mmCIF file of C-alpha atoms and ligand atoms in Angstrom:
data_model
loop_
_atom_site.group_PDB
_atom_site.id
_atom_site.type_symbol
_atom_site.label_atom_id
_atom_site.label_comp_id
_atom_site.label_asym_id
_atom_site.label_seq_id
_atom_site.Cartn_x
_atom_site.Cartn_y
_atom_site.Cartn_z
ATOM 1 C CA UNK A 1 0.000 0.000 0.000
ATOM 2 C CA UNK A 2 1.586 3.224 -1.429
ATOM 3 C CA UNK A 3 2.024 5.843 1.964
ATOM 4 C CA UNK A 4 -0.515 8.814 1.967
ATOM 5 C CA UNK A 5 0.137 11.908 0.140
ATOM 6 C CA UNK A 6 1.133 15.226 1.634
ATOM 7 C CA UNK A 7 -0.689 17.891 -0.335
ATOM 8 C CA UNK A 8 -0.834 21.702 0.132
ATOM 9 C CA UNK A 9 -3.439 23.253 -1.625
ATOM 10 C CA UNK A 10 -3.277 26.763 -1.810
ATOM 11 C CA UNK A 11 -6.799 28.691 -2.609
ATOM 12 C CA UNK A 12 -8.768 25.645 -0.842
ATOM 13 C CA UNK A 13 -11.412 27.838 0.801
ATOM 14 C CA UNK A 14 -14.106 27.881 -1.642
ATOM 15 C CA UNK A 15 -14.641 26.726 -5.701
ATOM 16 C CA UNK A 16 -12.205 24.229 -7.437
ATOM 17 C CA UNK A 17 -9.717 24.359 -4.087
ATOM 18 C CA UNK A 18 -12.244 23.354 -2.105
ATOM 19 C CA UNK A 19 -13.797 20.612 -4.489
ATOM 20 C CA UNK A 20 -9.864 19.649 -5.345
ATOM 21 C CA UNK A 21 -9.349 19.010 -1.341
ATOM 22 C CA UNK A 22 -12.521 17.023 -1.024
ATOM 23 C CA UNK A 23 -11.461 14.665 -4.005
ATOM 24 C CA UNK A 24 -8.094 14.117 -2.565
ATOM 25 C CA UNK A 25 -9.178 13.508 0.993
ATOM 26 C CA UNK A 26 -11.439 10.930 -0.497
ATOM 27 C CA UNK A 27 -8.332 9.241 -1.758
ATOM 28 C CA UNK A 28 -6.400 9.286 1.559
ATOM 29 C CA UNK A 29 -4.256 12.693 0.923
ATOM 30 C CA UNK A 30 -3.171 14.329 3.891
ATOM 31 C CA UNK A 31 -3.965 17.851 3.290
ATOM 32 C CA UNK A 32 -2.736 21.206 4.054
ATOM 33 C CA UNK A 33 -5.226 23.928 3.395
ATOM 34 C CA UNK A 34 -4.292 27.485 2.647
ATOM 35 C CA UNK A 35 -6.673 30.303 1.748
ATOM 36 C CA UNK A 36 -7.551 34.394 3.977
ATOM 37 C CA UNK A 37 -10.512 32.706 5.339
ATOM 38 C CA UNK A 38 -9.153 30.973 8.624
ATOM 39 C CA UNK A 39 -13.019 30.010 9.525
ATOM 40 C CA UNK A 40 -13.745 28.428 6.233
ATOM 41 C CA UNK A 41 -10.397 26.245 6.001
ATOM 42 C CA UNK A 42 -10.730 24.944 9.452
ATOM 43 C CA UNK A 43 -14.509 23.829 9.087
ATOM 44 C CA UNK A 44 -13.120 22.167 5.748
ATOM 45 C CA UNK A 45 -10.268 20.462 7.640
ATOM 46 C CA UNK A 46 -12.445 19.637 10.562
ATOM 47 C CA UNK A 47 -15.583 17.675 7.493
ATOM 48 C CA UNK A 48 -12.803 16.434 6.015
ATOM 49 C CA UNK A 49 -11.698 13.813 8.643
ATOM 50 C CA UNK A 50 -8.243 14.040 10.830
ATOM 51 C CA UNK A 51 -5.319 15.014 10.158
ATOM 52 C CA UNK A 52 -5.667 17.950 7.740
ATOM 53 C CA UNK A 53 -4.193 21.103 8.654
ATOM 54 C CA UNK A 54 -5.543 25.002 7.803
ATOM 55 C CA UNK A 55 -3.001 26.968 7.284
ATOM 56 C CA UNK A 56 -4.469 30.693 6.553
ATOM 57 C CA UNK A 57 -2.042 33.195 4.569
ATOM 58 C CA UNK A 58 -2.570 36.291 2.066
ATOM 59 C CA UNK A 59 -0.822 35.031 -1.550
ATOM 60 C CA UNK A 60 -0.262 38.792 -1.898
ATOM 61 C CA UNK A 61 1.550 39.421 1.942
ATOM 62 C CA UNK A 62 4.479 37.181 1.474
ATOM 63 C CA UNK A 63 5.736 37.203 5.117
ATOM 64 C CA UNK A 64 1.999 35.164 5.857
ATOM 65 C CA UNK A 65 3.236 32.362 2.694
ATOM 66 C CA UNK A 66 6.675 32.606 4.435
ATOM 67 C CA UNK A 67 5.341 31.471 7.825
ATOM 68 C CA UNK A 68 3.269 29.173 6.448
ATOM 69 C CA UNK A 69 6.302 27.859 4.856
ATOM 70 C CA UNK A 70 8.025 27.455 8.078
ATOM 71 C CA UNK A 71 5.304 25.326 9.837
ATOM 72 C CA UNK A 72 5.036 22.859 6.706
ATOM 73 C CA UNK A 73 8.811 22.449 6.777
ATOM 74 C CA UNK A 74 8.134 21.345 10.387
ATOM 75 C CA UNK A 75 5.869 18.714 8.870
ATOM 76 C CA UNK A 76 7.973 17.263 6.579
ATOM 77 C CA UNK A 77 8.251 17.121 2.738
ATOM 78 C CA UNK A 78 5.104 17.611 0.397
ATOM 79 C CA UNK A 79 4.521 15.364 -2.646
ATOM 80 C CA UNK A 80 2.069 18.196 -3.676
ATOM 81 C CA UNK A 81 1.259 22.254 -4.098
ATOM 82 C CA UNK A 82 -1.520 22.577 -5.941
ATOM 83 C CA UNK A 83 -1.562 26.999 -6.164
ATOM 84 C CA UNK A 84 -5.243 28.074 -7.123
ATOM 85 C CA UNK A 85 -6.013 31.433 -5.186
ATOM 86 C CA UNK A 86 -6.817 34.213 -7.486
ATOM 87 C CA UNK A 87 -8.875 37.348 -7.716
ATOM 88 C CA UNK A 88 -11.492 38.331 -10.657
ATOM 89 C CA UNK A 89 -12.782 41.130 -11.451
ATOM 90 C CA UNK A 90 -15.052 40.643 -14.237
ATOM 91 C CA UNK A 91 -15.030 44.300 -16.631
ATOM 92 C CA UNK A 92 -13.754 46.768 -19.670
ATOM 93 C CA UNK A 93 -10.364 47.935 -19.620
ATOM 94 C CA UNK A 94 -11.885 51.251 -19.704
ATOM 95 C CA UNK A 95 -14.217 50.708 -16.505
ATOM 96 C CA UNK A 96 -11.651 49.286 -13.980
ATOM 97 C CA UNK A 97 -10.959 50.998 -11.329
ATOM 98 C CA UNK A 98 -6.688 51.303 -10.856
ATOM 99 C CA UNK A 99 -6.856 49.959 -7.253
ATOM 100 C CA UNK A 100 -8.573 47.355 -8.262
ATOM 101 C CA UNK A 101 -6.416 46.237 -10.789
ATOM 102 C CA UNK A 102 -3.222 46.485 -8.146
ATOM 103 C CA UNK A 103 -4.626 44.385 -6.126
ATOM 104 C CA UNK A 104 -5.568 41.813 -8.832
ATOM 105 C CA UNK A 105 -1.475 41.634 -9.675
ATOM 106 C CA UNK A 106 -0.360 41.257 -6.590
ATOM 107 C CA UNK A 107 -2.941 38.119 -5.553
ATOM 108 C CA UNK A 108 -2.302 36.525 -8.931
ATOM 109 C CA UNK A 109 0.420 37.393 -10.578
ATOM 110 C CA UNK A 110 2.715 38.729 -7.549
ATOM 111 C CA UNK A 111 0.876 35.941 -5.375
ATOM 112 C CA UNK A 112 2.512 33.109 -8.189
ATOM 113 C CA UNK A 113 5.438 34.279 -8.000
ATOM 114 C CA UNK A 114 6.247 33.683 -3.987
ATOM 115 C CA UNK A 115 4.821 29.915 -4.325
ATOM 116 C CA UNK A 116 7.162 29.798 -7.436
ATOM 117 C CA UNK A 117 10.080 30.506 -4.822
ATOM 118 C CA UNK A 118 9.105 29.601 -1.794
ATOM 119 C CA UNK A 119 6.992 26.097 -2.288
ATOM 120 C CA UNK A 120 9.756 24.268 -4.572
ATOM 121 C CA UNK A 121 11.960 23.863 -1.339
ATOM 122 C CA UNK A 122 9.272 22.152 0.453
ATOM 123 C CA UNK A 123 8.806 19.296 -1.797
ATOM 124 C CA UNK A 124 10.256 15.714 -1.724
ATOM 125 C CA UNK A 125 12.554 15.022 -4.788
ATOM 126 C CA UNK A 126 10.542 15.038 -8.116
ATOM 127 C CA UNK A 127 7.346 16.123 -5.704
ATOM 128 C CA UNK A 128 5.156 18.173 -8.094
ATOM 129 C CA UNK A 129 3.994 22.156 -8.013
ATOM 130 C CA UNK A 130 1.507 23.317 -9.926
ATOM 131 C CA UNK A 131 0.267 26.763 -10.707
ATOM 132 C CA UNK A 132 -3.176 27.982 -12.181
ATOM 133 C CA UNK A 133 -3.057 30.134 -15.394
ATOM 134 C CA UNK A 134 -6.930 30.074 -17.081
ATOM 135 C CA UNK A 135 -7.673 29.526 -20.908
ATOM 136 C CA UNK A 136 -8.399 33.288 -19.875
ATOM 137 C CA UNK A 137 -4.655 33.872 -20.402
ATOM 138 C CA UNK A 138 -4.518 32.397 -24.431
ATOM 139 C CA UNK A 139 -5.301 35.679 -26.222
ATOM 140 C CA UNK A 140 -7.119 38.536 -24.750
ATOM 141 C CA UNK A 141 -10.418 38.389 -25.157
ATOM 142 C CA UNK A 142 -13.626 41.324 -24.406
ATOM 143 C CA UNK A 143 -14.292 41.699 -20.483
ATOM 144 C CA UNK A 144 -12.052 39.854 -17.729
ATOM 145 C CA UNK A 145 -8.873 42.599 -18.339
ATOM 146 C CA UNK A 146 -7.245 42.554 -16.132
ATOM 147 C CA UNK A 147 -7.362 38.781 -14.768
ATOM 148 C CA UNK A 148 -6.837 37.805 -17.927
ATOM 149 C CA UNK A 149 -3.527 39.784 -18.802
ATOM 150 C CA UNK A 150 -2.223 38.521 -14.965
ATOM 151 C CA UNK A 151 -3.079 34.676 -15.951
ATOM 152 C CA UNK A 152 -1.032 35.057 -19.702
ATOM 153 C CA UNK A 153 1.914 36.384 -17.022
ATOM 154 C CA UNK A 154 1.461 33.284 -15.080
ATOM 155 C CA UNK A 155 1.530 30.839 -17.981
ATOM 156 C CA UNK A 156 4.724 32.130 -18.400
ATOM 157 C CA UNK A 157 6.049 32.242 -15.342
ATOM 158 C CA UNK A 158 4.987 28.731 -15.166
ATOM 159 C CA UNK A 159 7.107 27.737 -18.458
ATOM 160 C CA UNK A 160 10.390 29.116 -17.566
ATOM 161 C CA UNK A 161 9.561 28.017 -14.005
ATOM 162 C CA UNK A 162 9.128 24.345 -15.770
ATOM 163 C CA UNK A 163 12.900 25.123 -17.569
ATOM 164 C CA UNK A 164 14.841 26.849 -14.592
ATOM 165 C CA UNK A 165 13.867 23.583 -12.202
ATOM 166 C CA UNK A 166 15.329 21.296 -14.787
ATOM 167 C CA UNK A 167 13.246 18.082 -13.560
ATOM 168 C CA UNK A 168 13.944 18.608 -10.061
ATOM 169 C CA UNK A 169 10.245 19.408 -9.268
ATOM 170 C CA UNK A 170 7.780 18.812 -11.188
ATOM 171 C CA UNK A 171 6.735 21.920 -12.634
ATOM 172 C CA UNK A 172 2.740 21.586 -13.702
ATOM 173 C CA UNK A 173 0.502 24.713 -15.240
ATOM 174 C CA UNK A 174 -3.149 24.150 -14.912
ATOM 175 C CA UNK A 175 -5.646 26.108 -17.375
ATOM 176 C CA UNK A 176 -9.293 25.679 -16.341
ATOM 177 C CA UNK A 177 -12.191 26.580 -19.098
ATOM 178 C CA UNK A 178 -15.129 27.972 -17.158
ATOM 179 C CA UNK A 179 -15.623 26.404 -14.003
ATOM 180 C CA UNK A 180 -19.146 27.506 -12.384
ATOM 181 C CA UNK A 181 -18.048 28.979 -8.557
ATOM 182 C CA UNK A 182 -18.098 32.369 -6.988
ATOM 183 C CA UNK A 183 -15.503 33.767 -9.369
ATOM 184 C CA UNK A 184 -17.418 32.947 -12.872
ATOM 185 C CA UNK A 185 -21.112 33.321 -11.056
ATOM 186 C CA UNK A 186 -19.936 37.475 -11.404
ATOM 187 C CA UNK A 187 -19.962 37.415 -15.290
ATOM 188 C CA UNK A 188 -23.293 38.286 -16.864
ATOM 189 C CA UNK A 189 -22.236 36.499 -20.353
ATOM 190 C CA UNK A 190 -22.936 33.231 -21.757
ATOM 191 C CA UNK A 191 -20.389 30.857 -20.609
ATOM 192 C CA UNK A 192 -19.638 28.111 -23.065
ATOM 193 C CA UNK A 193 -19.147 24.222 -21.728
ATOM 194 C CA UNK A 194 -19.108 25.505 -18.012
ATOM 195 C CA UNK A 195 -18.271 22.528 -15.680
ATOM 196 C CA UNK A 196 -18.748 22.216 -12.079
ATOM 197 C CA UNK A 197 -15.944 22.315 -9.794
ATOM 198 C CA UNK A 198 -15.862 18.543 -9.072
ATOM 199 C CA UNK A 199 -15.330 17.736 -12.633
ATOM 200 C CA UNK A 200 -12.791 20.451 -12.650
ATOM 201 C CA UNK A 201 -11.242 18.826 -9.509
ATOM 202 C CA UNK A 202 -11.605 15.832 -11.043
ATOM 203 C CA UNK A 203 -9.651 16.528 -14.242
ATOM 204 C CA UNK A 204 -6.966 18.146 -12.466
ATOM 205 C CA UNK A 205 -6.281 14.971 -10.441
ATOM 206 C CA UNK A 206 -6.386 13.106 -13.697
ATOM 207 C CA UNK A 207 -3.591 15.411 -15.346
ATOM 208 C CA UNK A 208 -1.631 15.593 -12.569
ATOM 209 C CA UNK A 209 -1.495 11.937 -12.686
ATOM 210 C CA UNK A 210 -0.392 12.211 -16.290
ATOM 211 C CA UNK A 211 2.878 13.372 -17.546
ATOM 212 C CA UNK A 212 1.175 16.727 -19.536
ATOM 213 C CA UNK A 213 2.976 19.764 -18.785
ATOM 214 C CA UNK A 214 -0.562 22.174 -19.321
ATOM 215 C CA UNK A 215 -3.522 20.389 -17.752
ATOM 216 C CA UNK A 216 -6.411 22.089 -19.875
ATOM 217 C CA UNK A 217 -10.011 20.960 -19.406
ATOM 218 C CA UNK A 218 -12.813 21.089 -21.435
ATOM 219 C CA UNK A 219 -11.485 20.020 -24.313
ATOM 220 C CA UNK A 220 -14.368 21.024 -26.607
ATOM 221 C CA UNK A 221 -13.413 24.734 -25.032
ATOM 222 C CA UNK A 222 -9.878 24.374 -24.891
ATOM 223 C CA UNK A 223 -8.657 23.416 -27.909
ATOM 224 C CA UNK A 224 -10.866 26.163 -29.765
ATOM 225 C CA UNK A 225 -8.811 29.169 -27.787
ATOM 226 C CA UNK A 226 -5.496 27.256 -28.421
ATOM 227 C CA UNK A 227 -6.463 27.423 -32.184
ATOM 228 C CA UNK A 228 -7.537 31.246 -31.632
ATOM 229 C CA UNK A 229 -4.027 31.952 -30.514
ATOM 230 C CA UNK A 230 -2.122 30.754 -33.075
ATOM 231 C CA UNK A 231 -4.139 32.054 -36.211
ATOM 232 C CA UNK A 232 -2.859 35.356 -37.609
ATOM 233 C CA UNK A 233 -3.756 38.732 -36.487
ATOM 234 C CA UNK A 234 -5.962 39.391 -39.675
ATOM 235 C CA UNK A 235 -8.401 35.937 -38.875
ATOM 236 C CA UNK A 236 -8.049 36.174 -34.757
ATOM 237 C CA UNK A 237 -9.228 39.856 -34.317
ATOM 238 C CA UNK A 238 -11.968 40.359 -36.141
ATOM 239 C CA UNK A 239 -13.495 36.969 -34.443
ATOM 240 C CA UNK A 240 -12.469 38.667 -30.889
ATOM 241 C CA UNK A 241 -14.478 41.848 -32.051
ATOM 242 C CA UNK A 242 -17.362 40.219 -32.437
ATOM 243 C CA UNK A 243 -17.616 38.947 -29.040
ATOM 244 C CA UNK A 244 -17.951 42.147 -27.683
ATOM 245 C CA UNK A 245 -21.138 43.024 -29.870
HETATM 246 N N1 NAP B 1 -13.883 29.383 -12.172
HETATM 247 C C1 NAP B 1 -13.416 29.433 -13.391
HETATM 248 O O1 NAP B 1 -14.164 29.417 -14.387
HETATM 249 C C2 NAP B 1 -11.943 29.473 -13.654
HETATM 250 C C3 NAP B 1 -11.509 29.438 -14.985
HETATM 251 C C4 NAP B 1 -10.148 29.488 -15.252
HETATM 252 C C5 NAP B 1 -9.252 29.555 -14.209
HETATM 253 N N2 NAP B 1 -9.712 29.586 -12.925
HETATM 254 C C6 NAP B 1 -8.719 29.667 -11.881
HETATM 255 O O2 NAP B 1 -8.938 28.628 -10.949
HETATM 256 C C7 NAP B 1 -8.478 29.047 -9.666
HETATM 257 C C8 NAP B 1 -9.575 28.819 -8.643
HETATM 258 O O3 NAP B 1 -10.685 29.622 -9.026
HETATM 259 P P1 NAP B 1 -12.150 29.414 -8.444
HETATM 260 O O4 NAP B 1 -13.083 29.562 -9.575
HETATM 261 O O5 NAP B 1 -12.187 28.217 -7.593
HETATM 262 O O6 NAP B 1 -12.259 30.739 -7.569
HETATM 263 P P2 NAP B 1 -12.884 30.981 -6.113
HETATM 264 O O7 NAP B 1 -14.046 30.095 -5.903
HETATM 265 O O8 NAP B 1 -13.060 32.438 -6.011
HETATM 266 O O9 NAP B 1 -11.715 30.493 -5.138
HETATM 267 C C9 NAP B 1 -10.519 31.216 -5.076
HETATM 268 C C10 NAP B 1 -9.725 30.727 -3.882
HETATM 269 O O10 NAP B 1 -8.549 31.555 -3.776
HETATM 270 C C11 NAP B 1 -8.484 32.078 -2.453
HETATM 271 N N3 NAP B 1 -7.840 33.384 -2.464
HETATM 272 C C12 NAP B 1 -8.237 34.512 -3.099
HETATM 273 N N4 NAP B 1 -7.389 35.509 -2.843
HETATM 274 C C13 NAP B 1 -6.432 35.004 -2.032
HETATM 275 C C14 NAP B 1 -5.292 35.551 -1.412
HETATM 276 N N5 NAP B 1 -4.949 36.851 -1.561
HETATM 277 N N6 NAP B 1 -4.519 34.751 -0.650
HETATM 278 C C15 NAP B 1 -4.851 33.456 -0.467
HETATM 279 N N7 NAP B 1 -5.930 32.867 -1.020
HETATM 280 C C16 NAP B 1 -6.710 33.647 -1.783
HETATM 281 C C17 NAP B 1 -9.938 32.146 -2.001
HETATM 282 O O11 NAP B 1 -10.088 32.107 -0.610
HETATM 283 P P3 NAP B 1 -10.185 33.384 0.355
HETATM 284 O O12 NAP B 1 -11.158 34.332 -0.256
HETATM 285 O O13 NAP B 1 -10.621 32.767 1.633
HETATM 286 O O14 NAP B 1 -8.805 33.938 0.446
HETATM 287 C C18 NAP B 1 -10.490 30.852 -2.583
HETATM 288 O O15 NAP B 1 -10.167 29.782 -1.734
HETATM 289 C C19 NAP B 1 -8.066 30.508 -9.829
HETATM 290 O O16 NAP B 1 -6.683 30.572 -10.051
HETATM 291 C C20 NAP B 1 -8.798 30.938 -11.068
HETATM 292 O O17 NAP B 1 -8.159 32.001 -11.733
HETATM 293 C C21 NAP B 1 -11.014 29.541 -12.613
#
């Protein structure tokens, strides 16, 4: 019998976190729960079953990832991170207010880049990290600036992440379709092939299991935006235009 799993989840509060921690405690993953909300991890730890930890911390205050850091190291070596927290702000370019967008860097794009340095340390050898762009991040579409500009950022960080470690983690990049929790339920569009956050939790464990760099899910939207983003200028944005009439 293979020993139990040692997984920190960061963004496990609410939506696909949440649904990802449930799925993995179901398989016998010892979890490690990171999110703001203090209340909301501990009553997941405490439904979950023993032996899960919260861990509260602010992605965008890196002294809170840093202590959090020091307690797991306590612990002992993680097979896992699975890095999910992220803001949305659903919007024009022209309508978003400048604080707003601050605040949006430094939890997504800012907030990836401390779990890029800090969490690699914390993992056994050839333990896995994986960070959570969005098919949002492809090519920039109407509405969603500027998540979406903050998750193309974090696809790259994840790629020369996945070069600079060389195999000694293993460096995965998630990008989710639409996934129907708190963070899609603000747009007021029509969301194609919307999933709900246990299939999303669901085909993350799947891909993590695989040996994919990008875990993308669903296919039937994925594959459309990845064919978006490599057409020409002339064919991709007059399609893009339309989608804001
Ligand atoms: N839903 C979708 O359709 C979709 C599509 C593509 C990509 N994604 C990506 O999937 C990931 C999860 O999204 P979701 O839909 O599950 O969103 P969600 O339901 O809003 O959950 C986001 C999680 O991140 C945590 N979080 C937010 N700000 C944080 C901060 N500063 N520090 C620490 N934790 C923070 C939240 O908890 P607290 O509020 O308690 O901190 C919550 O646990 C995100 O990276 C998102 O960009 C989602």
């Amino acid at each position: 019998m293979p020993e139990a799993e040692t997984i920190w989840i960061i963004g496990a509060s609410d939506g696909i976190g949440a649904a990802l921690a449930r799925a993995y405690a179901r398989r016998g993953a010892r979890l490690i729960l990171s999110a703001r909300s203090g209340e909301a991890l501990q009553d997941l730890a405490t439904t979950l079953g023993t032996g899960h930890i919260a861990l509260p911390l602010d992605v965008a205050d890196r002294a809170t990832i840093e202590a959090a850091a020091a307690r797991i190291a306590q612990i002992g070596p993680l097979d896992r991170v699975v890095h999910l927290a992220a803001l949305y702000d659903p919007g024009k370019i022209s309508d978003l207010a400048p604080d707003t967008a601050t605040q949006i860097i430094a939890v997504n794009l800012t907030g990836s880049f401390h779990i890029a340095q800090i969490a690699p340390p914390l993992l056994r050898k050839g333990g896995q990290l994986a960070l959570c762009g969005s098919v949002a991040g492809y090519f920039g579409l109407p509405q969603g600036q500027i998540y979406s500009a903050t998750k193309a950022a974090v696809i790259n960080l994840v790629q020369s992440l996945r070069a600079e470690m060389g195999g000694r983690c293993d460096v995965r990049l998630i990008n989710p379709g639409f996934v129907d929790t708190r963070l899609t339920r603000r747009n007021d569009f029509h969301m194609p092939a919307m999933v709900t956050p246990q299939e999303a939790a669901q085909a993350i464990i799947d891909g993590l299991n695989g040996k994919r760099f990008e875990v993308h899910f669903p296919r039937r939207l994925t594959w459309p935006l990845k064919l978006l983003r490599i057409l020409p200028y002339w064919a991709s944005l007059p399609i893009t235009r339309r989608l804001t009439q």
